[in-house]
PDB file of C-alpha atoms in Angstrom:
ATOM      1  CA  UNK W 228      36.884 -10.495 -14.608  1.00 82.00           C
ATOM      2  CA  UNK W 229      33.351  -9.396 -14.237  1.00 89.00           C
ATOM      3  CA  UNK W 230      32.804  -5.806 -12.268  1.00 93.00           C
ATOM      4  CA  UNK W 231      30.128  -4.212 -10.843  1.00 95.00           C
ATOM      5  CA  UNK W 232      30.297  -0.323 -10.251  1.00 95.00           C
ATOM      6  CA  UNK W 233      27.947   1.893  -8.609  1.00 97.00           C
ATOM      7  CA  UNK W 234      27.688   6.037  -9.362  1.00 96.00           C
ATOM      8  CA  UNK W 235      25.405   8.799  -8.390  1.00 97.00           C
ATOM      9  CA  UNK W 236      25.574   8.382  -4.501  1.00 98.00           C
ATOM     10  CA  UNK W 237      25.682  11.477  -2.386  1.00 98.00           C
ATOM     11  CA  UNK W 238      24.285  14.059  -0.018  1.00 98.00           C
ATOM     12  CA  UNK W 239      20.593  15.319  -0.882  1.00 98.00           C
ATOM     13  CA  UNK W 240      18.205  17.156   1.749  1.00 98.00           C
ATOM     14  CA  UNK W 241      14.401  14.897   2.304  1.00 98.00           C
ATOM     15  CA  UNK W 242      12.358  15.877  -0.596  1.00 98.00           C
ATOM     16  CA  UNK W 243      14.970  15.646  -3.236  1.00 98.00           C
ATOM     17  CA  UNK W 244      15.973  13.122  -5.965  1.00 98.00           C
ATOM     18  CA  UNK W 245      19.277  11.385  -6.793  1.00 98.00           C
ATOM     19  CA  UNK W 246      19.593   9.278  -9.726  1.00 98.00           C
ATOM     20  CA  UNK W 247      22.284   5.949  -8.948  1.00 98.00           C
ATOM     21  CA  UNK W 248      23.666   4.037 -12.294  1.00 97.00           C
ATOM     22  CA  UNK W 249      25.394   0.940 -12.238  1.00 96.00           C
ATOM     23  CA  UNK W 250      27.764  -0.592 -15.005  1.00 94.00           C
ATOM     24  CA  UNK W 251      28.807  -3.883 -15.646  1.00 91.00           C
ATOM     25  CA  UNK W 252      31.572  -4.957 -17.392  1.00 90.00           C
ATOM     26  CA  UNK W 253      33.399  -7.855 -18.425  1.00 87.00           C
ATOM     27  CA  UNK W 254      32.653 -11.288 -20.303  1.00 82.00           C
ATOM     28  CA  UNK W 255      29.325 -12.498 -19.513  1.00 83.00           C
ATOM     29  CA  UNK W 256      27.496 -13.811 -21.859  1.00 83.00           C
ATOM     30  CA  UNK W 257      23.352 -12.374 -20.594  1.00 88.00           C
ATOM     31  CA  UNK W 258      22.046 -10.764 -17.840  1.00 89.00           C
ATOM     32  CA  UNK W 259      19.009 -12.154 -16.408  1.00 90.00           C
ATOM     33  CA  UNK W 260      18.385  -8.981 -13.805  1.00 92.00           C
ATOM     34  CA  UNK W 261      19.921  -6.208 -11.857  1.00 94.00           C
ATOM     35  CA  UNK W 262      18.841  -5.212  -8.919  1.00 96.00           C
ATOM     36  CA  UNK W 263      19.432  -2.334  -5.788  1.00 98.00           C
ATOM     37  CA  UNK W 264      20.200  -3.495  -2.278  1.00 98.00           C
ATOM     38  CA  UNK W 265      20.883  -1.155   0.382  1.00 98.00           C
ATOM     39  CA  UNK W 266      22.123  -1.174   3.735  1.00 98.00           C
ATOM     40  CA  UNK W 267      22.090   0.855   6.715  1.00 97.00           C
ATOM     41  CA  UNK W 268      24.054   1.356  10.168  1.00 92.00           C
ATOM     42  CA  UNK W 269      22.784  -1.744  12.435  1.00 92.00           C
ATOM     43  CA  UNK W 270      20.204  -3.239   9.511  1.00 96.00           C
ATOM     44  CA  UNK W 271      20.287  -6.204   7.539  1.00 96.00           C
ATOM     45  CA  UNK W 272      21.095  -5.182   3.735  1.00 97.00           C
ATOM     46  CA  UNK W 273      17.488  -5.672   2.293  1.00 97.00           C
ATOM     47  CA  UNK W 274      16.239  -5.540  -1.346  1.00 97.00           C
ATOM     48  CA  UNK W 275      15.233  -1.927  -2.927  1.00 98.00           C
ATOM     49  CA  UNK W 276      14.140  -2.910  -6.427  1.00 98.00           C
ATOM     50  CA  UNK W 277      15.258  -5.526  -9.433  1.00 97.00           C
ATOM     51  CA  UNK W 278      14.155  -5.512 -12.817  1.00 95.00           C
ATOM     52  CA  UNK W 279      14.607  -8.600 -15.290  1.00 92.00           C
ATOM     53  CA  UNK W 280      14.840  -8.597 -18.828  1.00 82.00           C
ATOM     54  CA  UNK W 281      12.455  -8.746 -20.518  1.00 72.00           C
ATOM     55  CA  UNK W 282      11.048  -5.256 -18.345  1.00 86.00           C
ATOM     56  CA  UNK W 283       9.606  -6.872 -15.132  1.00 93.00           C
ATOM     57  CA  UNK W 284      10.632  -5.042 -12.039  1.00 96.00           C
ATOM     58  CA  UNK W 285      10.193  -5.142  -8.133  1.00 97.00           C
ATOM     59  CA  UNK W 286      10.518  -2.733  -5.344  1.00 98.00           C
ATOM     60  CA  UNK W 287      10.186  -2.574  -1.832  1.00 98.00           C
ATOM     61  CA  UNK W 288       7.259  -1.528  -0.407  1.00 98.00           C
ATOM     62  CA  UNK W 289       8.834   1.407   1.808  1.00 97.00           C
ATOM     63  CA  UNK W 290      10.242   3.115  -1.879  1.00 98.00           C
ATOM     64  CA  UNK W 291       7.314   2.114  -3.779  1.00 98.00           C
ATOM     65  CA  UNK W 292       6.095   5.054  -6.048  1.00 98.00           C
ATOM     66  CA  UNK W 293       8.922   6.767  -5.226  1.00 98.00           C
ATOM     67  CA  UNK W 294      11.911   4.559  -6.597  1.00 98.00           C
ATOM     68  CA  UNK W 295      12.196   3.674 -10.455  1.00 98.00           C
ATOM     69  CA  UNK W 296      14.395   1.241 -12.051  1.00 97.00           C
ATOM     70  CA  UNK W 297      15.476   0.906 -15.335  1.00 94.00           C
ATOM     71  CA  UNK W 298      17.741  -0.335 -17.997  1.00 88.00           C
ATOM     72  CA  UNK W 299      19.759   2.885 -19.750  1.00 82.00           C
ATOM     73  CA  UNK W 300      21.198   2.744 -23.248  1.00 69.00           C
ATOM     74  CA  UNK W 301      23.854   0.495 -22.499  1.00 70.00           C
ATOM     75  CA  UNK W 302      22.305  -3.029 -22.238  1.00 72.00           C
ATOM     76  CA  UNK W 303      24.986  -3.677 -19.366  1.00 87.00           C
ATOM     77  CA  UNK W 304      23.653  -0.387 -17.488  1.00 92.00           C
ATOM     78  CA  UNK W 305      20.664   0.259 -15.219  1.00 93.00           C
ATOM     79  CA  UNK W 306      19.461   2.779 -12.915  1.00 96.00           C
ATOM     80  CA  UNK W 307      17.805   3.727 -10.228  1.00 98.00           C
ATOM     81  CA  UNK W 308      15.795   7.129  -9.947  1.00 98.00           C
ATOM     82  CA  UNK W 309      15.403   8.276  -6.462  1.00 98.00           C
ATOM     83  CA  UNK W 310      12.599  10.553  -5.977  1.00 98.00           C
ATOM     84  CA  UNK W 311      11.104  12.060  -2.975  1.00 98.00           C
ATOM     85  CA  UNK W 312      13.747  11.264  -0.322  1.00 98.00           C
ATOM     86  CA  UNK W 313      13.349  10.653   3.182  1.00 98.00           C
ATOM     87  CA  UNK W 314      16.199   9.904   6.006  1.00 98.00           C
ATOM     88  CA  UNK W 315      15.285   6.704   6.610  1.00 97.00           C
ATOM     89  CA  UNK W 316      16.306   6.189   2.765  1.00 98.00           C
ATOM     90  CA  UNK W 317      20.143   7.083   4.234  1.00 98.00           C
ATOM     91  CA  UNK W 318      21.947   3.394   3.884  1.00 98.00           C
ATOM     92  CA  UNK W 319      24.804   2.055   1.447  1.00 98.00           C
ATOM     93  CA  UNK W 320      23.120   1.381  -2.149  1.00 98.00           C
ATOM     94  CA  UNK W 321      24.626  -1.781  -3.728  1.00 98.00           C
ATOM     95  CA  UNK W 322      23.872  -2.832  -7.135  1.00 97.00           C
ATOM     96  CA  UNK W 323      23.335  -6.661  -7.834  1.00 96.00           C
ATOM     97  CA  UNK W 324      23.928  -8.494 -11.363  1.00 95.00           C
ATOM     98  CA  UNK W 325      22.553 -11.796 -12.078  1.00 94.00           C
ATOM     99  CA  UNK W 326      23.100 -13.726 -15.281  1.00 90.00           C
ATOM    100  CA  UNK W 327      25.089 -16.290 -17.158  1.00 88.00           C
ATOM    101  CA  UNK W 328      28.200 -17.306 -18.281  1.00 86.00           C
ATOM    102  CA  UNK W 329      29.626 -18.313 -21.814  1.00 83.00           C
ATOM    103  CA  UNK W 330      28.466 -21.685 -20.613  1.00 87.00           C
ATOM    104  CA  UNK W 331      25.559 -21.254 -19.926  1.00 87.00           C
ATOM    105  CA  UNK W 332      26.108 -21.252 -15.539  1.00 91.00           C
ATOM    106  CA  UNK W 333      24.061 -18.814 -13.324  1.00 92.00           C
ATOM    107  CA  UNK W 334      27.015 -15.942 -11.792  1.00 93.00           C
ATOM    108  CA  UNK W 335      26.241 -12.925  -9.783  1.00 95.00           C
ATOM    109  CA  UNK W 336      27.868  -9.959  -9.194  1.00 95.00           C
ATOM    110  CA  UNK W 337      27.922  -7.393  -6.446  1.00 96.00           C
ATOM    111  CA  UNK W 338      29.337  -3.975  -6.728  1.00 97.00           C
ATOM    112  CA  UNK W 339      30.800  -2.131  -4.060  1.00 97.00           C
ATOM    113  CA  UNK W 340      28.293   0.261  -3.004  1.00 97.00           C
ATOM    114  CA  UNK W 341      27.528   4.247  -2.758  1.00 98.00           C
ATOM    115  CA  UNK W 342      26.727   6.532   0.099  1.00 98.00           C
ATOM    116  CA  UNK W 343      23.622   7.851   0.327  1.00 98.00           C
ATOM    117  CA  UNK W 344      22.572  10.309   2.539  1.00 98.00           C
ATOM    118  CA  UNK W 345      19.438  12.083   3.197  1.00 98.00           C
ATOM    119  CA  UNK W 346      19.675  14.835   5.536  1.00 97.00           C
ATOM    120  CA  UNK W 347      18.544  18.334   6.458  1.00 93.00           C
TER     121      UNK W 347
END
């Protein structure tokens, strides 16, 4: 009922920015955070950045300063701005949704994921 869809992904040469959005749609009643997650070849899938409501937000140290997550106009939408790209930032990008149900009971929410690629 709930889905979780990832845009932006794509091929971008070390130095440049790409700008991911995720949407969430669907009966929930709040979400509590969002968050990035990526994943390369032959790595564990490892946390990028999050940010709660409210404005909090977290990143990994290897993006920090570089990386910037946010909520967009839709209250269901979020992004993350990519800036200053380096290869090892190549993986899958998957966006996480936490929050809660009419009743009140923690759900999450994965999306599928987009391609990243950085690359001369």
């Amino acid at each position: 009922q709930v889905r979780v869809v990832e845009s932006g992904g794509g091929l971008v040469q070390p130095g440049g920015s790409l700008r991911l959005s995720c949407a969430a749609s669907g009966n929930i009643f709040s979400i509590n955070f969002m968050g990035w997650y990526r994943q390369a070849p032959d790595k564990e899938r490892e946390l990028v950045a999050a940010i709660i409501n409210g404005g909090p937000t977290n990143y990994a140290d290897s993006v920090k300063g570089r990386f910037t997550i946010s909520r967009d106009n839709d209250k269901n939408t979020n992004s993350l701005q990519m800036n200053n790209l380096k290869p090892e930032d190549t993986a899958t990008y998957y966006c996480k949704i936490g929050g809660l149900t009419a009743l009140r009971s923690t759900a999450v929410y994965w999306g599928q994921g987009t391609q990243v690629t950085v690359s001369s």
